[in-house]
C-alpha atoms as a PDB file:
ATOM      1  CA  UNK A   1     -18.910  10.824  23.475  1.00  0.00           C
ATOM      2  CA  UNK A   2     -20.014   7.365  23.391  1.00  0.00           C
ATOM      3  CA  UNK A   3     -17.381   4.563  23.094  1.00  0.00           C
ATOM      4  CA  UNK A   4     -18.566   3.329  19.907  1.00  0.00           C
ATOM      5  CA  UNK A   5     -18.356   6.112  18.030  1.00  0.00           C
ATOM      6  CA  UNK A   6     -15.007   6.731  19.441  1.00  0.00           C
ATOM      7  CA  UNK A   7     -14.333   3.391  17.967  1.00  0.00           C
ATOM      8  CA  UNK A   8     -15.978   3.960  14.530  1.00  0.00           C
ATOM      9  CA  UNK A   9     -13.672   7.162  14.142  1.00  0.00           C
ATOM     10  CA  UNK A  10     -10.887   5.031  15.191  1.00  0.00           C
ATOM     11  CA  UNK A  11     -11.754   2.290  12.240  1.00  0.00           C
ATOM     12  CA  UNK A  12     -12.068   4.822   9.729  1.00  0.00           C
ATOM     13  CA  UNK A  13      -8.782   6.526  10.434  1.00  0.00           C
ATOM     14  CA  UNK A  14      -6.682   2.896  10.699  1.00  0.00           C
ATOM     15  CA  UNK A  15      -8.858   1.901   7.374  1.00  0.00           C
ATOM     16  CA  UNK A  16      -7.667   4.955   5.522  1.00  0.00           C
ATOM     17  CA  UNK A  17      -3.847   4.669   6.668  1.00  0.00           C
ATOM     18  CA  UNK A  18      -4.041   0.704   4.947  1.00  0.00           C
ATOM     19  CA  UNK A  19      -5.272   2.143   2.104  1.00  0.00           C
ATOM     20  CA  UNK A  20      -2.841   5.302   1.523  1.00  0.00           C
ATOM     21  CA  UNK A  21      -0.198   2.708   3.004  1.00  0.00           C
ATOM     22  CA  UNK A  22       1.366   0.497   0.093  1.00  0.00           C
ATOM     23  CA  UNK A  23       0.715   3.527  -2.652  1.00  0.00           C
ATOM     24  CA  UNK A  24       2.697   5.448  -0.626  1.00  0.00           C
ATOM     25  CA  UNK A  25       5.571   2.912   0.261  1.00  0.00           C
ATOM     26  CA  UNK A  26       5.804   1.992  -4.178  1.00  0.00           C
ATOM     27  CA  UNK A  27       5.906   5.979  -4.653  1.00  0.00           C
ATOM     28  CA  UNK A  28       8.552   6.693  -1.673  1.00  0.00           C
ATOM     29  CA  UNK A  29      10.509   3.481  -2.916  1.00  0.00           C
ATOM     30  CA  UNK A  30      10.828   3.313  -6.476  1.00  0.00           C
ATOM     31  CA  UNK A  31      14.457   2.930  -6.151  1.00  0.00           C
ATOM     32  CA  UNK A  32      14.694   0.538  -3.009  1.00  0.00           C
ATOM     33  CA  UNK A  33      11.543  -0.832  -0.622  1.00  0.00           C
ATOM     34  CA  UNK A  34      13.664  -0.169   2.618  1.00  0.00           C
ATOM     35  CA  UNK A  35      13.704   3.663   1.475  1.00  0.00           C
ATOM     36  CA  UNK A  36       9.673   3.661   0.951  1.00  0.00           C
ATOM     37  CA  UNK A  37       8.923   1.987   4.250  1.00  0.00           C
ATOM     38  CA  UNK A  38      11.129   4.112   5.921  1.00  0.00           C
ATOM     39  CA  UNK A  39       9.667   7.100   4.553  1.00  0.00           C
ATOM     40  CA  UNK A  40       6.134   6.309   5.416  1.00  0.00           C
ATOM     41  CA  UNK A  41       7.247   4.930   8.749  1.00  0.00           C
ATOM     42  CA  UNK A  42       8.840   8.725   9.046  1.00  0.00           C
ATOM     43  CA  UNK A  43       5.574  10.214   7.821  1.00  0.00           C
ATOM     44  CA  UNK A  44       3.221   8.273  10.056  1.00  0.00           C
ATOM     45  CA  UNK A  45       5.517   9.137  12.745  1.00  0.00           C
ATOM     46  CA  UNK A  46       5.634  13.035  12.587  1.00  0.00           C
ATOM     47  CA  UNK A  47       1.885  12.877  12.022  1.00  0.00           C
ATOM     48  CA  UNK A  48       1.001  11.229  15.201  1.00  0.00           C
ATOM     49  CA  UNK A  49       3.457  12.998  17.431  1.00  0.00           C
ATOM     50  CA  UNK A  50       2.334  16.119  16.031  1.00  0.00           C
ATOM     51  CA  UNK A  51      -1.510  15.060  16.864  1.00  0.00           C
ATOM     52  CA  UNK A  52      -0.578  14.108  20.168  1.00  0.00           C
ATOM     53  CA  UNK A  53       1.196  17.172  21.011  1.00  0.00           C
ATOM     54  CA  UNK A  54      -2.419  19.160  19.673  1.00  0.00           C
ATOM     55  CA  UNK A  55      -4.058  17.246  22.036  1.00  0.00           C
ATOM     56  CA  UNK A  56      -2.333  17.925  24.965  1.00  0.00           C
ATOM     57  CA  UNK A  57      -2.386  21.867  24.240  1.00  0.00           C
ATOM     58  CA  UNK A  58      -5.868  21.760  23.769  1.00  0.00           C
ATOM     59  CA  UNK A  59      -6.863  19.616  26.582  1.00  0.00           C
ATOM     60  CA  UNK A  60      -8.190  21.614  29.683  1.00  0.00           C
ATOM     61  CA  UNK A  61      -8.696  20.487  33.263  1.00  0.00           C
ATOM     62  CA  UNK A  62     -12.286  21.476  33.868  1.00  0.00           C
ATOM     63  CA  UNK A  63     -13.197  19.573  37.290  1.00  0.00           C
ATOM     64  CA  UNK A  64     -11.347  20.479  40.075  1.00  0.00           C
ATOM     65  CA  UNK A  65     -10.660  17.141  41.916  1.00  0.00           C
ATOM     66  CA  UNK A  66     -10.060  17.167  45.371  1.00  0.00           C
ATOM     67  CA  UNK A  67      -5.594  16.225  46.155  1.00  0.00           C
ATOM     68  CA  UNK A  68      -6.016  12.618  47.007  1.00  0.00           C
ATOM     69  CA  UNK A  69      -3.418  10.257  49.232  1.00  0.00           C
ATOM     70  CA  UNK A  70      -0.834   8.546  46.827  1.00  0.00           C
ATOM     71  CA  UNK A  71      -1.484   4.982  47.155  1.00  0.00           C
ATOM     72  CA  UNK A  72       1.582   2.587  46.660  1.00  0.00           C
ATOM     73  CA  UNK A  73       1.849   0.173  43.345  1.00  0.00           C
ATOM     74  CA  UNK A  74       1.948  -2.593  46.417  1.00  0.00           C
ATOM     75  CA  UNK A  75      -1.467  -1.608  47.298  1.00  0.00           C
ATOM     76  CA  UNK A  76      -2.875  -1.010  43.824  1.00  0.00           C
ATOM     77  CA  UNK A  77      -1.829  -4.257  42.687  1.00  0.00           C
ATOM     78  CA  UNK A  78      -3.476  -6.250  45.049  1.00  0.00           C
ATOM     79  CA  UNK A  79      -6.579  -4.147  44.799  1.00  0.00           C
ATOM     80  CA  UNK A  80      -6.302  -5.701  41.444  1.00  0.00           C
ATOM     81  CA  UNK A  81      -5.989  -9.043  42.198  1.00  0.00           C
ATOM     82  CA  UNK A  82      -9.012  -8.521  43.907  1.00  0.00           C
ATOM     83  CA  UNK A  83     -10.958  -7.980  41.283  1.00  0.00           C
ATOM     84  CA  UNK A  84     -11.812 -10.485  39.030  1.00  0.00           C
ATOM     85  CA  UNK A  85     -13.838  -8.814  36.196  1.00  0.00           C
ATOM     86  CA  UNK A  86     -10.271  -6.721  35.790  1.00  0.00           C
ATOM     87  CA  UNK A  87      -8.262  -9.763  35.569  1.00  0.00           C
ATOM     88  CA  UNK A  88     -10.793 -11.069  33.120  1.00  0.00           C
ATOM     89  CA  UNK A  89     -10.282  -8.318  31.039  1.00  0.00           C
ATOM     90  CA  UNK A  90      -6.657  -7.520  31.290  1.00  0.00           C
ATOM     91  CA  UNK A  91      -6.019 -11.244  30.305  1.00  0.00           C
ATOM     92  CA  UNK A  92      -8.346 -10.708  27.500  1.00  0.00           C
ATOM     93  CA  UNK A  93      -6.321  -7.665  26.209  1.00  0.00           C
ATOM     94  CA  UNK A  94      -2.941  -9.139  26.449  1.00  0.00           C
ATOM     95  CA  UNK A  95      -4.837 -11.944  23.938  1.00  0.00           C
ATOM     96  CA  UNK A  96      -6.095  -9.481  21.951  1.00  0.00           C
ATOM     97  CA  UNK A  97      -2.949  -7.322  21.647  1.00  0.00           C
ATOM     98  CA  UNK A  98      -1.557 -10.568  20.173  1.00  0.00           C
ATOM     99  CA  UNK A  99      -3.548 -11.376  18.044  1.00  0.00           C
ATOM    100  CA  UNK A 100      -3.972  -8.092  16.308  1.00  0.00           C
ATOM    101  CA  UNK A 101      -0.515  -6.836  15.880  1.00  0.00           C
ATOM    102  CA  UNK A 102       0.797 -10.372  15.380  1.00  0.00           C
ATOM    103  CA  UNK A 103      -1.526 -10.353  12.571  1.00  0.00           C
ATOM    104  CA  UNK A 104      -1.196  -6.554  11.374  1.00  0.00           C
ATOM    105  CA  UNK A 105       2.648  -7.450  11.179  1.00  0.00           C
ATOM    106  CA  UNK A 106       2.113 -10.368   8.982  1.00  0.00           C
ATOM    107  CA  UNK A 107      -0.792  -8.922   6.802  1.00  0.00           C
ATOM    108  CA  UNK A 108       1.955  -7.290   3.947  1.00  0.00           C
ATOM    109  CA  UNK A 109       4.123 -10.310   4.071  1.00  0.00           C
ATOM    110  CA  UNK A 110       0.974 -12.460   3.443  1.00  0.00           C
ATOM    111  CA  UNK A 111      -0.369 -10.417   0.276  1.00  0.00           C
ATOM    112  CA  UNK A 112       3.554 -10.131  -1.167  1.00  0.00           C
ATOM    113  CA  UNK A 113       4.347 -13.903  -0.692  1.00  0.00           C
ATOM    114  CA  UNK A 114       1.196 -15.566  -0.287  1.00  0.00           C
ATOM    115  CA  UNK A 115      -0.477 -14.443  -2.400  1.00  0.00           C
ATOM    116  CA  UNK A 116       2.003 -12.590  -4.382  1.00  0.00           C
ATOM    117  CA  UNK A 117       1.290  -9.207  -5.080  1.00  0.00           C
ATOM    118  CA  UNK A 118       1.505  -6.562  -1.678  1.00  0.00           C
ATOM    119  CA  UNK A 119      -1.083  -4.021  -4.168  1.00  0.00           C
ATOM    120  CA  UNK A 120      -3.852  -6.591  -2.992  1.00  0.00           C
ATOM    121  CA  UNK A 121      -3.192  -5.086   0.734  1.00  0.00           C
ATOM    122  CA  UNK A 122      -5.218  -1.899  -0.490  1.00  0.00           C
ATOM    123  CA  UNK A 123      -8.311  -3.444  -2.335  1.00  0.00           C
ATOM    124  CA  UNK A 124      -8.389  -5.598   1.199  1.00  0.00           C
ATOM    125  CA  UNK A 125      -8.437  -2.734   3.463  1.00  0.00           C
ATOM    126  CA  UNK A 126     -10.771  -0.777   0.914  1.00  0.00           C
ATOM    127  CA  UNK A 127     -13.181  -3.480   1.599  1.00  0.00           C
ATOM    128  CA  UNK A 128     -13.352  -3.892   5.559  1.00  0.00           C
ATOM    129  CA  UNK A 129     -13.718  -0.380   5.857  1.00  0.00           C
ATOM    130  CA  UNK A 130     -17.217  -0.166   6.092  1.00  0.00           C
ATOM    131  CA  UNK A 131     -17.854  -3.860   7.845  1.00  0.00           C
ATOM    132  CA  UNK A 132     -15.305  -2.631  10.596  1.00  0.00           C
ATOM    133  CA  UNK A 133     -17.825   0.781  10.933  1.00  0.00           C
ATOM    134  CA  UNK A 134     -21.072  -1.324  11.316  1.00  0.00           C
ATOM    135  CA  UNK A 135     -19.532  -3.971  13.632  1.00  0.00           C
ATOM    136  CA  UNK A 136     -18.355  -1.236  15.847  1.00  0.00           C
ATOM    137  CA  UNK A 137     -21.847   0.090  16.079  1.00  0.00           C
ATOM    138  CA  UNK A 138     -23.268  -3.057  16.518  1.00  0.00           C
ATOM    139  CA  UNK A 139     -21.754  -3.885  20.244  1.00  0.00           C
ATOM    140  CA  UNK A 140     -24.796  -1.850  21.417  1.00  0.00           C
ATOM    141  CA  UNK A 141     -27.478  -4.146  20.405  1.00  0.00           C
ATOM    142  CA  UNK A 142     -25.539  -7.245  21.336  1.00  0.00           C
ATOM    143  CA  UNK A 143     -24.627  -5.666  24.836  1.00  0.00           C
ATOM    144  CA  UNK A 144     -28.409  -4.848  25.101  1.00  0.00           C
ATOM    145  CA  UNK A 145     -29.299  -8.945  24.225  1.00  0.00           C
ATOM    146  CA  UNK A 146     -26.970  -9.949  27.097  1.00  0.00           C
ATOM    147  CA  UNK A 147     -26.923  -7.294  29.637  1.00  0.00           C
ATOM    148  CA  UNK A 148     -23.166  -8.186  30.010  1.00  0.00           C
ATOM    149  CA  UNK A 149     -20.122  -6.312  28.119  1.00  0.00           C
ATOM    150  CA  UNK A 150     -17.842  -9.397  28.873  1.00  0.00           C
ATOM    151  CA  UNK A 151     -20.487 -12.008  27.253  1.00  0.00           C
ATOM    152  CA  UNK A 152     -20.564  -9.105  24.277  1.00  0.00           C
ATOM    153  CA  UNK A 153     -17.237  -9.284  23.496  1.00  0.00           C
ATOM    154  CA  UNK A 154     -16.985 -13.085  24.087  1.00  0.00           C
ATOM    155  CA  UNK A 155     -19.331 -13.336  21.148  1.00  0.00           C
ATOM    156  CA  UNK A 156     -17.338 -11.315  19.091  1.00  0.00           C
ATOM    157  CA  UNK A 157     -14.431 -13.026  19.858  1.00  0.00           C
ATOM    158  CA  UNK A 158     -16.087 -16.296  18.963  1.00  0.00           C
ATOM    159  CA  UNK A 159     -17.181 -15.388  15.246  1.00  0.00           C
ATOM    160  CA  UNK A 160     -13.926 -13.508  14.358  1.00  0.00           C
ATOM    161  CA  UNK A 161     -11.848 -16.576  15.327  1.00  0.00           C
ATOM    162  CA  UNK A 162     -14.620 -18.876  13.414  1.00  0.00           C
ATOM    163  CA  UNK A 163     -14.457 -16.243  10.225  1.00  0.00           C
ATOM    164  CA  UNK A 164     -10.384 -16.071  10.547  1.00  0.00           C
ATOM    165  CA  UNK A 165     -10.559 -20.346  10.208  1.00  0.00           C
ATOM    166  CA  UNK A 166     -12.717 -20.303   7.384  1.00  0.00           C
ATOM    167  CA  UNK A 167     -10.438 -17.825   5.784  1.00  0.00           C
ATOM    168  CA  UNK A 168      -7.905 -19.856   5.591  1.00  0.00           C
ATOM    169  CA  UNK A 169      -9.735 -21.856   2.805  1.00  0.00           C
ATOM    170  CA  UNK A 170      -9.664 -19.164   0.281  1.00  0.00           C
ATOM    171  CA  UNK A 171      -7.322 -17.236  -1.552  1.00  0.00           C
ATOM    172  CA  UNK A 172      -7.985 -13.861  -2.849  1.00  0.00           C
ATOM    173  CA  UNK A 173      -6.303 -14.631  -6.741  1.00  0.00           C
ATOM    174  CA  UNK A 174      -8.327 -18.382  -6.446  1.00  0.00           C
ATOM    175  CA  UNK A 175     -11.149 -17.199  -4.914  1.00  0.00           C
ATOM    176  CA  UNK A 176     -11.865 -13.400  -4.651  1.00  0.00           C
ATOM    177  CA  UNK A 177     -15.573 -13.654  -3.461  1.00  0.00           C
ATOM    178  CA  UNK A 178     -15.635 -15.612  -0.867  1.00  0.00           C
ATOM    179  CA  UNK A 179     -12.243 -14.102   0.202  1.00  0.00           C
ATOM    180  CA  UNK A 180     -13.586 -10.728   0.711  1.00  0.00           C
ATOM    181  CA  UNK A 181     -16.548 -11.640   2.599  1.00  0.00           C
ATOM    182  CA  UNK A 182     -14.954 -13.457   5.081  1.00  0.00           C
ATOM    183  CA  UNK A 183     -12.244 -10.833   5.592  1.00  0.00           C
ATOM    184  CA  UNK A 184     -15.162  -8.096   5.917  1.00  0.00           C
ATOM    185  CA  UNK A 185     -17.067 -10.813   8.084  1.00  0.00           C
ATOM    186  CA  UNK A 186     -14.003 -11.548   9.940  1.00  0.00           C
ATOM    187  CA  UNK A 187     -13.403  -7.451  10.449  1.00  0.00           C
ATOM    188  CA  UNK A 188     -16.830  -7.147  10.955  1.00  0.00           C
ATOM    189  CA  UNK A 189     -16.783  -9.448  14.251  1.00  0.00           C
ATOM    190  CA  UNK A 190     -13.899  -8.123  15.279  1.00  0.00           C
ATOM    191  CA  UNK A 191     -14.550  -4.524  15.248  1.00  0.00           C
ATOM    192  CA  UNK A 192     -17.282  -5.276  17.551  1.00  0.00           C
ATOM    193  CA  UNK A 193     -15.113  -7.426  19.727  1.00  0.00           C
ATOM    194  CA  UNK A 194     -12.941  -4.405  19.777  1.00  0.00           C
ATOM    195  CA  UNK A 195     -15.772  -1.743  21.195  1.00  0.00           C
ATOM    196  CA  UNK A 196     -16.758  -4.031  23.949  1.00  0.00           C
ATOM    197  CA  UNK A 197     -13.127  -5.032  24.965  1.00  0.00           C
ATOM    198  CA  UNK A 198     -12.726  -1.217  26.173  1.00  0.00           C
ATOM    199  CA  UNK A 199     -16.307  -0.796  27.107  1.00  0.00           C
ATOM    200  CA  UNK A 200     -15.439  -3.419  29.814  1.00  0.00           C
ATOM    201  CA  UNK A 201     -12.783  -1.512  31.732  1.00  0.00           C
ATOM    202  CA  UNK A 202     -14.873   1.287  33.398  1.00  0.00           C
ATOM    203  CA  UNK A 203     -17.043  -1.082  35.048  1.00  0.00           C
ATOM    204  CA  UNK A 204     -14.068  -2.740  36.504  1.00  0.00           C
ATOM    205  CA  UNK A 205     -13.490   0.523  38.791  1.00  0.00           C
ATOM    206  CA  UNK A 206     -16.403   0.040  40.300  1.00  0.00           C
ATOM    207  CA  UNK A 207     -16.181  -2.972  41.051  1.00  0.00           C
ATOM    208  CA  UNK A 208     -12.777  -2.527  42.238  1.00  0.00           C
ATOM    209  CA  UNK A 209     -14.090   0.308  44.586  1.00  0.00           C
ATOM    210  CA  UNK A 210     -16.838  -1.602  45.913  1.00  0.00           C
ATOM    211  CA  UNK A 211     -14.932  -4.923  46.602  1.00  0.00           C
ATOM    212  CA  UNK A 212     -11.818  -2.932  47.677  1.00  0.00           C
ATOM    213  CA  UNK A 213     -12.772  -0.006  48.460  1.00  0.00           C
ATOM    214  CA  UNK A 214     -10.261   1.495  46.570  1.00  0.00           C
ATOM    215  CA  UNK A 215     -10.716   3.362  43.420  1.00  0.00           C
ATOM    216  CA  UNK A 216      -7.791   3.481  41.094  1.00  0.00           C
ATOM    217  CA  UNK A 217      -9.124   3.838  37.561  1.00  0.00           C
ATOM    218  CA  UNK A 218      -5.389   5.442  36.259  1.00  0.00           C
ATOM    219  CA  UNK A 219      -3.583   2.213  37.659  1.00  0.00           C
ATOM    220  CA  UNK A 220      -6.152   0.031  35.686  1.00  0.00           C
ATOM    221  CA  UNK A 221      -6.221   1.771  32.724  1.00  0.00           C
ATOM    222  CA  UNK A 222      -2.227   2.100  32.719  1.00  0.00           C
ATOM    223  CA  UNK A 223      -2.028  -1.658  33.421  1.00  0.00           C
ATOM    224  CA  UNK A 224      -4.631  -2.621  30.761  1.00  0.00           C
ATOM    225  CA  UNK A 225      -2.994  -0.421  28.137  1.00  0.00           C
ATOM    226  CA  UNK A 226       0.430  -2.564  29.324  1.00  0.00           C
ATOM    227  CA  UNK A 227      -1.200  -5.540  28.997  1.00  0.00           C
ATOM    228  CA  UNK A 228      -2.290  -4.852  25.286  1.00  0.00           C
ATOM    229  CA  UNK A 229       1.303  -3.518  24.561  1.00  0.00           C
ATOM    230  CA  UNK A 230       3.008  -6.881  26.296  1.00  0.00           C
ATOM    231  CA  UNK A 231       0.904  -9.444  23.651  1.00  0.00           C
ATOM    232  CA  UNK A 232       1.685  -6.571  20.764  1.00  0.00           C
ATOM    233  CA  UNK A 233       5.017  -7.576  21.439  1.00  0.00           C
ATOM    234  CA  UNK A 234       5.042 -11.115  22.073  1.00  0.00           C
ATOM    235  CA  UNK A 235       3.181 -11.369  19.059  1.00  0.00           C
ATOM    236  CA  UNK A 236       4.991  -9.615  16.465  1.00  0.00           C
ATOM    237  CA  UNK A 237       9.092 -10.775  18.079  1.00  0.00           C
ATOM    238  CA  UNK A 238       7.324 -14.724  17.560  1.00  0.00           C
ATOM    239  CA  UNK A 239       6.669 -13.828  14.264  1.00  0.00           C
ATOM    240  CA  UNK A 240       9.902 -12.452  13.517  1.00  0.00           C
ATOM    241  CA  UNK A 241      11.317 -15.241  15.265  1.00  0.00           C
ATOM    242  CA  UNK A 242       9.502 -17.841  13.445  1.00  0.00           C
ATOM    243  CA  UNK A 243      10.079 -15.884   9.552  1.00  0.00           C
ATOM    244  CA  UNK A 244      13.699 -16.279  10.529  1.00  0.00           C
ATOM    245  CA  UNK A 245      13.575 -19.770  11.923  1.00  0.00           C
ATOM    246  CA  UNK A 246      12.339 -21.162   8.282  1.00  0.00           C
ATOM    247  CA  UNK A 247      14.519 -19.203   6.199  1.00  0.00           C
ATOM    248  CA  UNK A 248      12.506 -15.709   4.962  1.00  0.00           C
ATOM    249  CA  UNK A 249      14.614 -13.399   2.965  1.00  0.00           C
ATOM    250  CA  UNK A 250      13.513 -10.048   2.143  1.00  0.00           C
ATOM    251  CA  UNK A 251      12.479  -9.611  -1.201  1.00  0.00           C
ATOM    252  CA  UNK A 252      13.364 -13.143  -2.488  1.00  0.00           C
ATOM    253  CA  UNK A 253      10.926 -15.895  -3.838  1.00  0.00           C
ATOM    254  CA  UNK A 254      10.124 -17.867  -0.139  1.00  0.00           C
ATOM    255  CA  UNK A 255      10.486 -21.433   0.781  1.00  0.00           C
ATOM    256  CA  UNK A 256       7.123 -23.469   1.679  1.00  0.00           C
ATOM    257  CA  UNK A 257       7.643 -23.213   5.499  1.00  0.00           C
ATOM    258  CA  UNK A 258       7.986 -19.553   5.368  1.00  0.00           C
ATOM    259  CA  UNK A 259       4.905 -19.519   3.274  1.00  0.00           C
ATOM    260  CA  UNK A 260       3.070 -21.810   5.629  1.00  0.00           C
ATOM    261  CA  UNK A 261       4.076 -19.437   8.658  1.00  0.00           C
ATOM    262  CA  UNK A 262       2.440 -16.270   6.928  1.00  0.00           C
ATOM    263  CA  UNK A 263      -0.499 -17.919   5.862  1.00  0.00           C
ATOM    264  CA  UNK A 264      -1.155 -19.231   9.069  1.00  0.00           C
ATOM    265  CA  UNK A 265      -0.175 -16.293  11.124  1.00  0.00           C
ATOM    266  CA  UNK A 266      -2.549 -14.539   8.520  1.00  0.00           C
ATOM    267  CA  UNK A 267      -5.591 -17.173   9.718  1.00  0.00           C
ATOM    268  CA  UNK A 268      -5.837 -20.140  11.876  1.00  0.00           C
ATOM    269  CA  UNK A 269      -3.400 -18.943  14.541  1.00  0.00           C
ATOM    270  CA  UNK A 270      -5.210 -15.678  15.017  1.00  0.00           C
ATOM    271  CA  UNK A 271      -8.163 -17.597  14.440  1.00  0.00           C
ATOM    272  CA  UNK A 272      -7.606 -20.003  17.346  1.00  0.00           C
ATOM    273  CA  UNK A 273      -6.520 -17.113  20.128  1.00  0.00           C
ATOM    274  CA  UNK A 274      -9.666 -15.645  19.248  1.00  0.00           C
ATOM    275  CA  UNK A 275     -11.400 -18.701  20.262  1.00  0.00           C
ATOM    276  CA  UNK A 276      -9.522 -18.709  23.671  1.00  0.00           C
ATOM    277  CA  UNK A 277      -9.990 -15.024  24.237  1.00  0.00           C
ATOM    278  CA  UNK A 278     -13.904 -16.115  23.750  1.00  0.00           C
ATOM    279  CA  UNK A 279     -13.286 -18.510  26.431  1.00  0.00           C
ATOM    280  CA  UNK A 280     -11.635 -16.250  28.507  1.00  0.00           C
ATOM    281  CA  UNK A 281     -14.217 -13.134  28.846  1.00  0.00           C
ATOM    282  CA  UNK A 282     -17.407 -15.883  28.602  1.00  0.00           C
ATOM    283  CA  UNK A 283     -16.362 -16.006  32.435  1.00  0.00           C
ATOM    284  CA  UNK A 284     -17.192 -12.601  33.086  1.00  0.00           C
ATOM    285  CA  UNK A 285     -19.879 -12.028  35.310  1.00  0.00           C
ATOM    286  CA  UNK A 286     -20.425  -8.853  35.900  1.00  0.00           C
ATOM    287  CA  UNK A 287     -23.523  -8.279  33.824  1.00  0.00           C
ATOM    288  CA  UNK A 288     -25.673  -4.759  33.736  1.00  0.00           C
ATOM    289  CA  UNK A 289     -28.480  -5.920  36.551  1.00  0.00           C
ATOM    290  CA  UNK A 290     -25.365  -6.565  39.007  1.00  0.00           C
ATOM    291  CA  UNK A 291     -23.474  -3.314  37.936  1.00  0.00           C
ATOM    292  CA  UNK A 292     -26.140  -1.344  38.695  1.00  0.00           C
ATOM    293  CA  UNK A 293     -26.619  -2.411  42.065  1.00  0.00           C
ATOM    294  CA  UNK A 294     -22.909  -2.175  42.817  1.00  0.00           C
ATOM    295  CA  UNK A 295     -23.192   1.576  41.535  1.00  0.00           C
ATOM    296  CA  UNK A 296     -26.105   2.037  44.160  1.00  0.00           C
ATOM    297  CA  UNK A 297     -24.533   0.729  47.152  1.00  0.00           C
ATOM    298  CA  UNK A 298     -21.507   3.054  45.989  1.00  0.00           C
ATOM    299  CA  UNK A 299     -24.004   5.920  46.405  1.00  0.00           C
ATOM    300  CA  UNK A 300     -25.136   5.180  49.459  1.00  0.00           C
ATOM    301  CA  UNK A 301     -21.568   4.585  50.917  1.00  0.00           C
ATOM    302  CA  UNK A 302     -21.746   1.136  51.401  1.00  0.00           C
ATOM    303  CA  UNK A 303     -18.543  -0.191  50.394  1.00  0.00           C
ATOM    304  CA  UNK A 304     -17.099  -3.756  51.141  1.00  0.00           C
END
């Protein structure tokens, strides 16, 4: 199955759990908040660990691949340091796990506080549904106008960081309109940033393999998926650190700086990572015409 349309499933699934999200949480907590989010946090979690366990039983080995050497982490590591389109890429996904879960952590606090009323969280997520679909689809033609997945998702990255600093202007109780287009434009941009991010990594293997000539797509794929899950966490613990730092308490009318903080972390912050991460992956140079002439050398046995 094509990435993208791996990706549009993915959007459609996380746009439907935003939606269900907050009706669930004010049905599970009528008596106390902390009871509804724990619920749903329950929920969510039984769901997913029961899908992952389907998967596994229903996932079949159907290639018999030859028993290879094991290869040491020392040696796998500095095949990776090797190879610079990976490095590219795992630095942009450590930026972009950042960035997204520092913002999907702040997101509730922002309509609650902010803006003052957490029920605007599900007319928000009902309306980047579909501009998070067609973004994800649109990586193809972009990756077609530059030949390069890097360059692809550097332009993606670009426009969602511009469309996350013009957001910052508008407030969805001031300004409704021009709220919700730049929140679908700003989903838009980055659903397609999002498509090309993991449409990068398979190219990096052979790459890797030809510069190398070692082959360790599990490593990279383990170490990219770490990568994503270190910024997740940086992100969301400065957040945390930074509610607390200004004085947030839970369900209480909030001070200006703790105001300031979610509106920001809601916008310009986000806004200006994504301009870095454009930075970042505008260095990659591994573009389609070079790929392909890396994969034919491969065939041929002619590995560096």
């Amino acid at each position: 199955m094509r990435t993208w349309l791996i990706r549009i499933l993915k959007v459609i699934k996380q746009g439907i759990d935003h939606i269900i999200t907050v009706p669930l949480i004010t049905a599970f907590g009528k008596n106390s908040a902390k009871t509804g989010y724990l619920t749903v946090a329950i929920i969510y979690g039984c769901i997913f660990a029961a899908c992952h366990f389907f998967c596994f039983a229903k996932t079949k080995e159907i290639v018999q691949m030859p028993e290879k050497e094991k290869i040491s982490l020392k040696v796998q590591l500095k095949a990776a340091i090797q190879n610079r389109p990976y490095l590219l890429a795992l630095v942009g996904q450590i930026l972009f796990g950042f960035t997204l879960y520092g913002r999907n952590a702040d997101v509730l606090y922002y309509f609650t506080y902010v803006e003052g009323d957490a029920s605007y969280y599900t007319t928000y997520s009902m309306c980047i549904i579909i501009p998070s679909i067609i973004g994800a689809a649109c990586f193809q033609p972009v990756f077609k106008k530059t030949n390069n997945k890097g360059r692809a998702a550097s332009i993606f990255a670009l426009l969602t960081g511009c469309s996350m600093l013009i957001l910052y202007l508008f407030s969805v109780r001031e300004n409704p309109a021009a709220f919700y287009i730049f929140s679908g434009l700003t989903q838009f941009f980055f659903s397609g940033f999002n498509t090309a991010i993991y449409a990068v990594i398979p190219d990096c293997a052979e790459y890797g393999q030809w510069k190398t000539g070692l082959r360790n797509d599990g490593f990279q794929y383990a170490f990219i998926s770490l990568g994503n899950k270190v910024g997740m966490a940086i992100g969301t613990a400065l957040l945390a650190g930074m509610l607390g730092k200004f004085g947030y308490v839970a369900n209480q009318y909030q001070n200006d700086a703790v105001l300031a903080v979610m509106k920001h972390a809601f916008t310009t912050i986000p806004g200006m990572l994504w301009l870095v991460t454009a930075v970042v992956l505008f260095f990659y140079r591994l573009n389609r015409k070079y790929y392909n002439e890396i994969v034919e050398e491969l065939k041929h046995g002619k590995e560096v």
